[in-house]
PDB file of C-alpha atoms and ligand atoms in Angstrom:
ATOM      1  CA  UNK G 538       8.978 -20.871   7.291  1.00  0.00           C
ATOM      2  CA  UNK G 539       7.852 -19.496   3.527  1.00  0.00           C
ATOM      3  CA  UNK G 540       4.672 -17.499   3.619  1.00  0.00           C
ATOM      4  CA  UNK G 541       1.901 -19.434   1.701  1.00  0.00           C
ATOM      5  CA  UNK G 542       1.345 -17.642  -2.244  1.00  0.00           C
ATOM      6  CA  UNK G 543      -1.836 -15.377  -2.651  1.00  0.00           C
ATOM      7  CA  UNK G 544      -3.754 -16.224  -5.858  1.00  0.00           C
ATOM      8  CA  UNK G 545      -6.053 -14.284  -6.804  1.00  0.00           C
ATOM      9  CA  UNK G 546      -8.808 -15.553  -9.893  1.00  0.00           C
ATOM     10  CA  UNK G 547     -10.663 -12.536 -11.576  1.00  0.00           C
ATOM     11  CA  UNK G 548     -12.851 -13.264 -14.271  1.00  0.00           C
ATOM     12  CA  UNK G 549     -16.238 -11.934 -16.085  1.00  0.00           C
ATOM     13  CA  UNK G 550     -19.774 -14.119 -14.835  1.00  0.00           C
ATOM     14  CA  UNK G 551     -20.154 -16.795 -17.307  1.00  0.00           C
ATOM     15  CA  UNK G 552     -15.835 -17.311 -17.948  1.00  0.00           C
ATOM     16  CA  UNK G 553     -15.798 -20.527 -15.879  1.00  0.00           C
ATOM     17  CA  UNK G 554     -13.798 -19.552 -12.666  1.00  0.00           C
ATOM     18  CA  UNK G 555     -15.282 -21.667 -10.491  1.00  0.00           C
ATOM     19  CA  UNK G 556     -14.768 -24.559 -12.497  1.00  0.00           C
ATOM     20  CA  UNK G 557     -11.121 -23.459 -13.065  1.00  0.00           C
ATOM     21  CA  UNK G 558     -10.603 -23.071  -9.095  1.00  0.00           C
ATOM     22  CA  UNK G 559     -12.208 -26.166  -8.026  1.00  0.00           C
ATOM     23  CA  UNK G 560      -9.414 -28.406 -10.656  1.00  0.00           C
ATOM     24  CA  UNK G 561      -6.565 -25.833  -8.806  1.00  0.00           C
ATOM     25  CA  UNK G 562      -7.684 -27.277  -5.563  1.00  0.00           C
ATOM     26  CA  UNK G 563      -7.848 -31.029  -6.743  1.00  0.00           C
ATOM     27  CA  UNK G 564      -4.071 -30.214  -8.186  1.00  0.00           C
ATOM     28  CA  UNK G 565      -3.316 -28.244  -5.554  1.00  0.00           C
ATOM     29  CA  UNK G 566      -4.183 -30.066  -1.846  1.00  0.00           C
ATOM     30  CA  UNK G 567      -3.867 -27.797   0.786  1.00  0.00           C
ATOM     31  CA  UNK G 568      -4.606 -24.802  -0.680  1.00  0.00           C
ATOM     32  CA  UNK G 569      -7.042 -22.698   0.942  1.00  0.00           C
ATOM     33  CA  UNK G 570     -10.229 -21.273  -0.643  1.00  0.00           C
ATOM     34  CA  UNK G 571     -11.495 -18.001   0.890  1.00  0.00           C
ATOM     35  CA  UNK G 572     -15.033 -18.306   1.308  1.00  0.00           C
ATOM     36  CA  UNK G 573     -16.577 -14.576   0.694  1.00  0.00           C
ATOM     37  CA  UNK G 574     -18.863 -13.066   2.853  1.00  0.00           C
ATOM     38  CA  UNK G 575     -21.662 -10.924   0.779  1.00  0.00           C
ATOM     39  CA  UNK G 576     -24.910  -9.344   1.252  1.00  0.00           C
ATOM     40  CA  UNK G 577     -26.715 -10.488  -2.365  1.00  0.00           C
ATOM     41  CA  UNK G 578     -29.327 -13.377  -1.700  1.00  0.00           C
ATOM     42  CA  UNK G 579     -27.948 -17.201  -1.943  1.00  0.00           C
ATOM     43  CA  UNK G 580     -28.852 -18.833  -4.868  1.00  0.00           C
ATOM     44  CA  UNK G 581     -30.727 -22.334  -4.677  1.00  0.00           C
ATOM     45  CA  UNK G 582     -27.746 -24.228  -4.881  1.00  0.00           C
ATOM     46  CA  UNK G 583     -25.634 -22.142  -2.913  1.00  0.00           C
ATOM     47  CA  UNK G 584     -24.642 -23.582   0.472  1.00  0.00           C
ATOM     48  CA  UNK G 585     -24.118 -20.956   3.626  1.00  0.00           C
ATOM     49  CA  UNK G 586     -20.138 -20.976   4.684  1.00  0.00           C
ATOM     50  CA  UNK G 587     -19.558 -22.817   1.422  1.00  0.00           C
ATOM     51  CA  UNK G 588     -20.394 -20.587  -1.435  1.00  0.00           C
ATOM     52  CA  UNK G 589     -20.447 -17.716   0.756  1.00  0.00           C
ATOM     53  CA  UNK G 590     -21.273 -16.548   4.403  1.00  0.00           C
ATOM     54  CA  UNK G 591     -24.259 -14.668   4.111  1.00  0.00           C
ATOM     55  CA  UNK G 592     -24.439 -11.285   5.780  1.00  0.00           C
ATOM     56  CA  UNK G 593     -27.738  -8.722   6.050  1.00  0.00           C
ATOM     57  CA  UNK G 594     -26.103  -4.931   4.967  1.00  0.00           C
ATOM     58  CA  UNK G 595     -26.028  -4.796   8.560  1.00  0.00           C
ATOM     59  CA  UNK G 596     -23.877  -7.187   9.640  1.00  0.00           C
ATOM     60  CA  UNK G 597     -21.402  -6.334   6.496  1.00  0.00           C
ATOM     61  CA  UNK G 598     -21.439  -2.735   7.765  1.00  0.00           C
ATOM     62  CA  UNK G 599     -20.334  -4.459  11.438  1.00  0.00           C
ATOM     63  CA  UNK G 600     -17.397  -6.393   9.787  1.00  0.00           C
ATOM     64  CA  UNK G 601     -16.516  -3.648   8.039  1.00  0.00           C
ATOM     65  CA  UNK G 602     -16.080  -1.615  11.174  1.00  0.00           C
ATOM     66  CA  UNK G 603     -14.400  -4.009  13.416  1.00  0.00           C
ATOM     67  CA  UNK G 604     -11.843  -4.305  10.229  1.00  0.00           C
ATOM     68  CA  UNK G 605     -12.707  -7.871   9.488  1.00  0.00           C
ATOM     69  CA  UNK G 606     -12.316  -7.739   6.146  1.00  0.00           C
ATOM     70  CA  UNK G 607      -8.477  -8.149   3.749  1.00  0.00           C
ATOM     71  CA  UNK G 608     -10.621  -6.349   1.680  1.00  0.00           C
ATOM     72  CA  UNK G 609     -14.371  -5.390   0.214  1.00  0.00           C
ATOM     73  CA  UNK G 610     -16.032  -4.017  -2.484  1.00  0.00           C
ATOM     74  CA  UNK G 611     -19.527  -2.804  -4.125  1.00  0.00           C
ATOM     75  CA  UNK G 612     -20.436  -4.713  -7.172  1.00  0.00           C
ATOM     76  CA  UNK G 613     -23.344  -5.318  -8.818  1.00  0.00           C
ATOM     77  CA  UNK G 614     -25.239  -3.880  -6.105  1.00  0.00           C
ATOM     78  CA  UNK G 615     -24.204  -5.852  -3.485  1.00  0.00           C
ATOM     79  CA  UNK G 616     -21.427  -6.184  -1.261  1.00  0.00           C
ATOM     80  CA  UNK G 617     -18.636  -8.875  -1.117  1.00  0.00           C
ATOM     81  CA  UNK G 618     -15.710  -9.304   1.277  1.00  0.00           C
ATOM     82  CA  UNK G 619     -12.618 -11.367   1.862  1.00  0.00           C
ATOM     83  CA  UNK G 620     -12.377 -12.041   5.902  1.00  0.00           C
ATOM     84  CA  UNK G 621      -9.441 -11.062   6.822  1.00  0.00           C
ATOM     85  CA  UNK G 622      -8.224 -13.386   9.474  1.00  0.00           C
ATOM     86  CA  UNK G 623      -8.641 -16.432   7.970  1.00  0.00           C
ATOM     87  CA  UNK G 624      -6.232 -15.592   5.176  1.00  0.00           C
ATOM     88  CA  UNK G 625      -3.709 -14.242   7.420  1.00  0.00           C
ATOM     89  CA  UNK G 626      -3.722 -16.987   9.244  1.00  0.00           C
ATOM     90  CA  UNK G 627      -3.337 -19.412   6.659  1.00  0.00           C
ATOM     91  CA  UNK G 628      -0.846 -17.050   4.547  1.00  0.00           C
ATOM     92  CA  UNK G 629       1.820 -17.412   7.992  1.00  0.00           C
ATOM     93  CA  UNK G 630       1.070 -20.974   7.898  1.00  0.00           C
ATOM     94  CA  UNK G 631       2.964 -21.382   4.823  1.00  0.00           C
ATOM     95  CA  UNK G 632      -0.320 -22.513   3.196  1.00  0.00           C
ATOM     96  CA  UNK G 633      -1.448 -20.766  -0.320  1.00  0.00           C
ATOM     97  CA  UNK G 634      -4.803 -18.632  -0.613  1.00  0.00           C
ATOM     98  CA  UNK G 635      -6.958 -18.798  -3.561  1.00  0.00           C
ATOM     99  CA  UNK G 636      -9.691 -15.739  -4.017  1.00  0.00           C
ATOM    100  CA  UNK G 637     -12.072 -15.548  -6.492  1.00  0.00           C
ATOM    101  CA  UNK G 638     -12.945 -11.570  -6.341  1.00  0.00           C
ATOM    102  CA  UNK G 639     -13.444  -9.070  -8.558  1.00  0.00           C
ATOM    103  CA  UNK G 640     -11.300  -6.344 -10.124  1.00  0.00           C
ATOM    104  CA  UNK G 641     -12.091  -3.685  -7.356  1.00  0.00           C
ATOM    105  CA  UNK G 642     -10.739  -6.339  -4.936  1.00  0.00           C
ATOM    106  CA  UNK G 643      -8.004  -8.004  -6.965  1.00  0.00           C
ATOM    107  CA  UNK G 644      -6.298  -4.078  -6.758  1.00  0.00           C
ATOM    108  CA  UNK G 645      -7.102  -3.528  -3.414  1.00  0.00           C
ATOM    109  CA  UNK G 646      -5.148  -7.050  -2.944  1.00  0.00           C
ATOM    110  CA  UNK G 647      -2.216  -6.032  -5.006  1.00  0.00           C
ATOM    111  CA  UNK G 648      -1.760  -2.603  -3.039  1.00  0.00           C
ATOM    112  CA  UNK G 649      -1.950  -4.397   0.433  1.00  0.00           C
ATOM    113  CA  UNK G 650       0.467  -7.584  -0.911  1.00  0.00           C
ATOM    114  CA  UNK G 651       2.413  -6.547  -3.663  1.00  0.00           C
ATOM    115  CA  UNK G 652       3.728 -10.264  -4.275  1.00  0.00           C
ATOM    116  CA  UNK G 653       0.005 -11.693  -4.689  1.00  0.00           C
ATOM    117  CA  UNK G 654      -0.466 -13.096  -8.102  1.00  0.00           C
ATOM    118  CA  UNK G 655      -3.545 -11.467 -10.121  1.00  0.00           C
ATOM    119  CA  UNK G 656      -4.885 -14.280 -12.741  1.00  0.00           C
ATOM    120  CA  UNK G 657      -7.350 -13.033 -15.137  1.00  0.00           C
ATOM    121  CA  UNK G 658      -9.427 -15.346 -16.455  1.00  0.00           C
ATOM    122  CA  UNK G 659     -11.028 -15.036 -20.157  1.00  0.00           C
ATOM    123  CA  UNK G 660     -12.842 -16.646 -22.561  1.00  0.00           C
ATOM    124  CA  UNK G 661     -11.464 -17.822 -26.280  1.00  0.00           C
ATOM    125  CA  UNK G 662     -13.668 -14.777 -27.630  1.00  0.00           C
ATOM    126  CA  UNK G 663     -16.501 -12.474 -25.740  1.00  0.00           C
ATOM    127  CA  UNK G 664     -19.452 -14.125 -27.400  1.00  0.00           C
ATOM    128  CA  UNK G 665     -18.546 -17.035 -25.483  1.00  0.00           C
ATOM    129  CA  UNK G 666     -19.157 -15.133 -22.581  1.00  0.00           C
ATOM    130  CA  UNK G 667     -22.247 -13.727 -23.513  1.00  0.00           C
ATOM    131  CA  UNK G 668     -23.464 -17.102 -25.162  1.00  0.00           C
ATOM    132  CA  UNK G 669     -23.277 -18.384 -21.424  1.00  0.00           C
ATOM    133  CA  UNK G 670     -24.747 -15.392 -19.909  1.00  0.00           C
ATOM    134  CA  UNK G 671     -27.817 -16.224 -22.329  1.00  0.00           C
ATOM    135  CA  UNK G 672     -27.828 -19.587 -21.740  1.00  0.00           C
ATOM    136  CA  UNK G 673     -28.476 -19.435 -17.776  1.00  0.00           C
ATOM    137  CA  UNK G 674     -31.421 -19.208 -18.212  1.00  0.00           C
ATOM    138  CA  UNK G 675     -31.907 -15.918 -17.417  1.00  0.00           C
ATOM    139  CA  UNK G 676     -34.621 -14.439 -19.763  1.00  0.00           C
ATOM    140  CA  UNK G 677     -34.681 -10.776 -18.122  1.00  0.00           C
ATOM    141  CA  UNK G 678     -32.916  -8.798 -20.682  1.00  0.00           C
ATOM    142  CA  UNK G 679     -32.259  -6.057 -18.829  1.00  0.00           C
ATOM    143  CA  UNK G 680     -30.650  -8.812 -16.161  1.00  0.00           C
ATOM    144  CA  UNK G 681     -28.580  -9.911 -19.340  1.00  0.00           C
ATOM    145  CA  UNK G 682     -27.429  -6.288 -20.400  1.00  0.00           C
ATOM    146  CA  UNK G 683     -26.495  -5.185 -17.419  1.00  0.00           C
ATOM    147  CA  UNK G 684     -24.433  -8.482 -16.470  1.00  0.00           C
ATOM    148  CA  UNK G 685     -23.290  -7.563 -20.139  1.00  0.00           C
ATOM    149  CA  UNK G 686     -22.346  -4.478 -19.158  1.00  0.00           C
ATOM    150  CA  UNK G 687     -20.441  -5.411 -16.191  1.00  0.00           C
ATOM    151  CA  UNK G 688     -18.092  -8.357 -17.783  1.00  0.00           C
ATOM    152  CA  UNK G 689     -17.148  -5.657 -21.161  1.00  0.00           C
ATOM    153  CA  UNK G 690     -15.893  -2.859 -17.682  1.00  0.00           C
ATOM    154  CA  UNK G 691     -14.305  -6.672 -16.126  1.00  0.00           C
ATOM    155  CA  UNK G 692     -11.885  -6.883 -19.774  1.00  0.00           C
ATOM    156  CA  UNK G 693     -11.253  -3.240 -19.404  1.00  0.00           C
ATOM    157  CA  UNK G 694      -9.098  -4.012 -15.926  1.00  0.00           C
ATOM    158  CA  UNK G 695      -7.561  -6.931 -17.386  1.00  0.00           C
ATOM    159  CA  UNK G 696      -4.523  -5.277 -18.317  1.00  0.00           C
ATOM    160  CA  UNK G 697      -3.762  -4.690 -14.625  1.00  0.00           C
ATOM    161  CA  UNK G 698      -3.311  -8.138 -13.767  1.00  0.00           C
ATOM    162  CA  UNK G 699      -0.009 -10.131 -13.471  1.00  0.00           C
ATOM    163  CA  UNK G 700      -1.438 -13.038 -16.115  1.00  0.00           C
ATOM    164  CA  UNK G 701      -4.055 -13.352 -18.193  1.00  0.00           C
ATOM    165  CA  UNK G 702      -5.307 -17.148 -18.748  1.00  0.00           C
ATOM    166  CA  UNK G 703      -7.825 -18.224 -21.990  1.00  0.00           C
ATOM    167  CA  UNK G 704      -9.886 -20.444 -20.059  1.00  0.00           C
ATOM    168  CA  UNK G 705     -10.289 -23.103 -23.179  1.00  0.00           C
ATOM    169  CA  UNK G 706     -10.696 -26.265 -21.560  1.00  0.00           C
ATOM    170  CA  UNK G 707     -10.650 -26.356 -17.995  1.00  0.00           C
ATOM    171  CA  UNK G 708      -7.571 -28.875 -17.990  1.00  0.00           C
ATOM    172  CA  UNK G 709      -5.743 -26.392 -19.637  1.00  0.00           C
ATOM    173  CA  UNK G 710      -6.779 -23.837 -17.745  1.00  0.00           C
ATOM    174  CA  UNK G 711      -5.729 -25.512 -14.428  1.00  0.00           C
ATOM    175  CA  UNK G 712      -2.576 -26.458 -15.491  1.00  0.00           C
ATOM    176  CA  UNK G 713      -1.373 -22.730 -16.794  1.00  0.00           C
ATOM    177  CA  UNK G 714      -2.660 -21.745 -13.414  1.00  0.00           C
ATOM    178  CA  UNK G 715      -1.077 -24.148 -11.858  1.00  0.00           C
ATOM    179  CA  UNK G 716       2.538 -23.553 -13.884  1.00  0.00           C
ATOM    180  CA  UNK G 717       1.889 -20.123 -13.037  1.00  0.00           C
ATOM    181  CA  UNK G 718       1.987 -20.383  -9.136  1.00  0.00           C
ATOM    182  CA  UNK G 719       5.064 -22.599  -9.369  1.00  0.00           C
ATOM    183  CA  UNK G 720       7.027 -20.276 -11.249  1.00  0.00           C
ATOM    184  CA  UNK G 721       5.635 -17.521  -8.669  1.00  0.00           C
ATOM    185  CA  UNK G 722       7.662 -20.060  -5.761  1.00  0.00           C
ATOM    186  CA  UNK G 723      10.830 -20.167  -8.040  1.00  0.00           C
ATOM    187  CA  UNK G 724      11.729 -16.869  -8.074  1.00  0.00           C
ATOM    188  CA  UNK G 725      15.355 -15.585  -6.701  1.00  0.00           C
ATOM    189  CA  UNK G 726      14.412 -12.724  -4.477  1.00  0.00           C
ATOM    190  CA  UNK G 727      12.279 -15.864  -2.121  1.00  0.00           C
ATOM    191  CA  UNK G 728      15.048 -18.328  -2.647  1.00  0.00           C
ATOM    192  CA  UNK G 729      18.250 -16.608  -1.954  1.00  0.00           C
ATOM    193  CA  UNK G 730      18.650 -18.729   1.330  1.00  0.00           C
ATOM    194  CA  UNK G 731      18.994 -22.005  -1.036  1.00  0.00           C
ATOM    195  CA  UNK G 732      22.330 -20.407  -2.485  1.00  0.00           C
ATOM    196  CA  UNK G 733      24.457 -21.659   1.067  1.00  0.00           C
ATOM    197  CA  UNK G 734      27.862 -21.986  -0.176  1.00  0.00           C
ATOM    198  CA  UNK G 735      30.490 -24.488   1.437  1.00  0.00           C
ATOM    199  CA  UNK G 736      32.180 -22.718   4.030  1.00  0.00           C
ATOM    200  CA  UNK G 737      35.973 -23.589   1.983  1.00  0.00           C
ATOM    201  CA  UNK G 738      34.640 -21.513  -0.842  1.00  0.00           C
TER     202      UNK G 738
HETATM  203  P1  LIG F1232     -21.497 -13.779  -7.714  1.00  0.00           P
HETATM  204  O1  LIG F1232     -22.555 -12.924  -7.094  1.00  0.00           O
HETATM  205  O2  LIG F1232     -21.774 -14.104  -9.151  1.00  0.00           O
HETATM  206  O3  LIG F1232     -21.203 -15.015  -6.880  1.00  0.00           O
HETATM  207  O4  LIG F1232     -20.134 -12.955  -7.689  1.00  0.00           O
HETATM  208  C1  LIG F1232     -20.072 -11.698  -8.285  1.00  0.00           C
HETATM  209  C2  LIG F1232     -18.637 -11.224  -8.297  1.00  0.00           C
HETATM  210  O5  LIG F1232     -18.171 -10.994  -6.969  1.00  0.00           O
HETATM  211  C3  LIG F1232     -17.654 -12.222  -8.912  1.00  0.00           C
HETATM  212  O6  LIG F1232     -16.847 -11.519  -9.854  1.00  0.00           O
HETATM  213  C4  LIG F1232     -16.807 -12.678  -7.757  1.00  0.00           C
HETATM  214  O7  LIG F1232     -15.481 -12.963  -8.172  1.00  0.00           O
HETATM  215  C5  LIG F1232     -16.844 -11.448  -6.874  1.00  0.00           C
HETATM  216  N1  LIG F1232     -16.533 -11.719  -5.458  1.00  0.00           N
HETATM  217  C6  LIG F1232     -16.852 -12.817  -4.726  1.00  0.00           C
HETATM  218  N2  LIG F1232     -16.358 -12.709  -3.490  1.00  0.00           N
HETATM  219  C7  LIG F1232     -15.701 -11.520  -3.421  1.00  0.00           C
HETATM  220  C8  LIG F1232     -14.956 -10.846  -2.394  1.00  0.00           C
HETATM  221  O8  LIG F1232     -14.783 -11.318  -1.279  1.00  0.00           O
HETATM  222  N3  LIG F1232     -14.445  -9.643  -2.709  1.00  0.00           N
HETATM  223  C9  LIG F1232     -14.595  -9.056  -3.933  1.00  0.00           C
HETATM  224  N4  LIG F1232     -14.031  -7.876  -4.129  1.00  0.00           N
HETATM  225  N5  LIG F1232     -15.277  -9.673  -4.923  1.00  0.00           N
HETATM  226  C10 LIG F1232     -15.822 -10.891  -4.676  1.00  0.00           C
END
């Protein structure tokens, strides 16, 4: 059986991955979403095991030692991590992984599985992103520089990716994502086992 694609969505706060992930999924059924652990606080809306598993430094620190994580990084402060066996697991099954991490992660990724496909997501122009960084009603702006701060470093990494996507309307956006992971499951070096000639040839 075909290992199942890693995807992996980077993208500055504010660009719309979410949005972008949940239509892959609806195009997409089967795929798998990795559901981060992290150590920042949930957010009202923000549903333990859902949005993310919820972890004191503590108990990051113990996954971290018992090598429970694909991989892990500091941002913003806080830490986030991608269990590891879940994706394994899923990744054997033939099934396809979607991660929504950041660029610390998506290299860590690339270096561990060379054929997982980096998607940077961006917006039409950067005032877009700090428009919506503005508009979250966030009215700390020290909160708003230093998220600021943090998505200009994000477009600094995007030339490392495999694909950059303009996130301009999220039905565009899912289907160049989407075209992007088929192309990813067309390519020779996986498919060399479809070329079975007839045996009189
Ligand atoms: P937020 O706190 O806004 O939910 O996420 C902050 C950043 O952490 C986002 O860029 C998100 O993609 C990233 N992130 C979420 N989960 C993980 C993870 O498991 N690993 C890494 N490296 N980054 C993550």
């Amino acid at each position: 059986m075909k290992k199942g694609k890693l995807i992996v969505i980077s993208g500055p706060s504010g660009v719309g991955k979410s949005t972008a992930i949940h239509g892959l999924m609806e195009r997409c059924p089967g795929m798998y979403f990795s559901v981060s652990a992290t150590t920042r606080e949930p957010r009202p809306d923000e549903q333990e095991g859902v949005s993310y598993w919820f972890k004191t430094r503590q108990e990051f620190q113990s996954m971290i030692t018992e090598d429970a994580f694909y991989e892990y990084a500091e941002y913003s402060g806080n830490y986030y991590g991608t269990p590891k066996a879940p994706v394994e697991e899923r990744l054997r099954q033939g099934i396809d992984v979607i991660l929504d991490i950041e660029p610390q992660g998506a290299m860590n990724v690339k270096r561990l599985c060379p054929e997982a496909i980096l998607v940077f997501l961006t917006a039409k122009d950067f005032s877009i992103i700090e428009a919506r960084l503005r508009g979250r009603g966030d009215t700390d702006e020290a909160a708003i520089t230093k998220r600021l701060k943090q998505a200009r470093w994000e477009y600094t990494q995007a030339p490392r990716y495999d694909y950059i996507v303009v996130n301009d309307t999220p039905a565009r956006t899912v289907e160049d994502i989407y075209c992007i992971l088929t192309a990813s499951k067309l390519r020779a070096a996986d498919n060399l086992d479809l070329l079975k000639m007839e045996e009189s040839l």
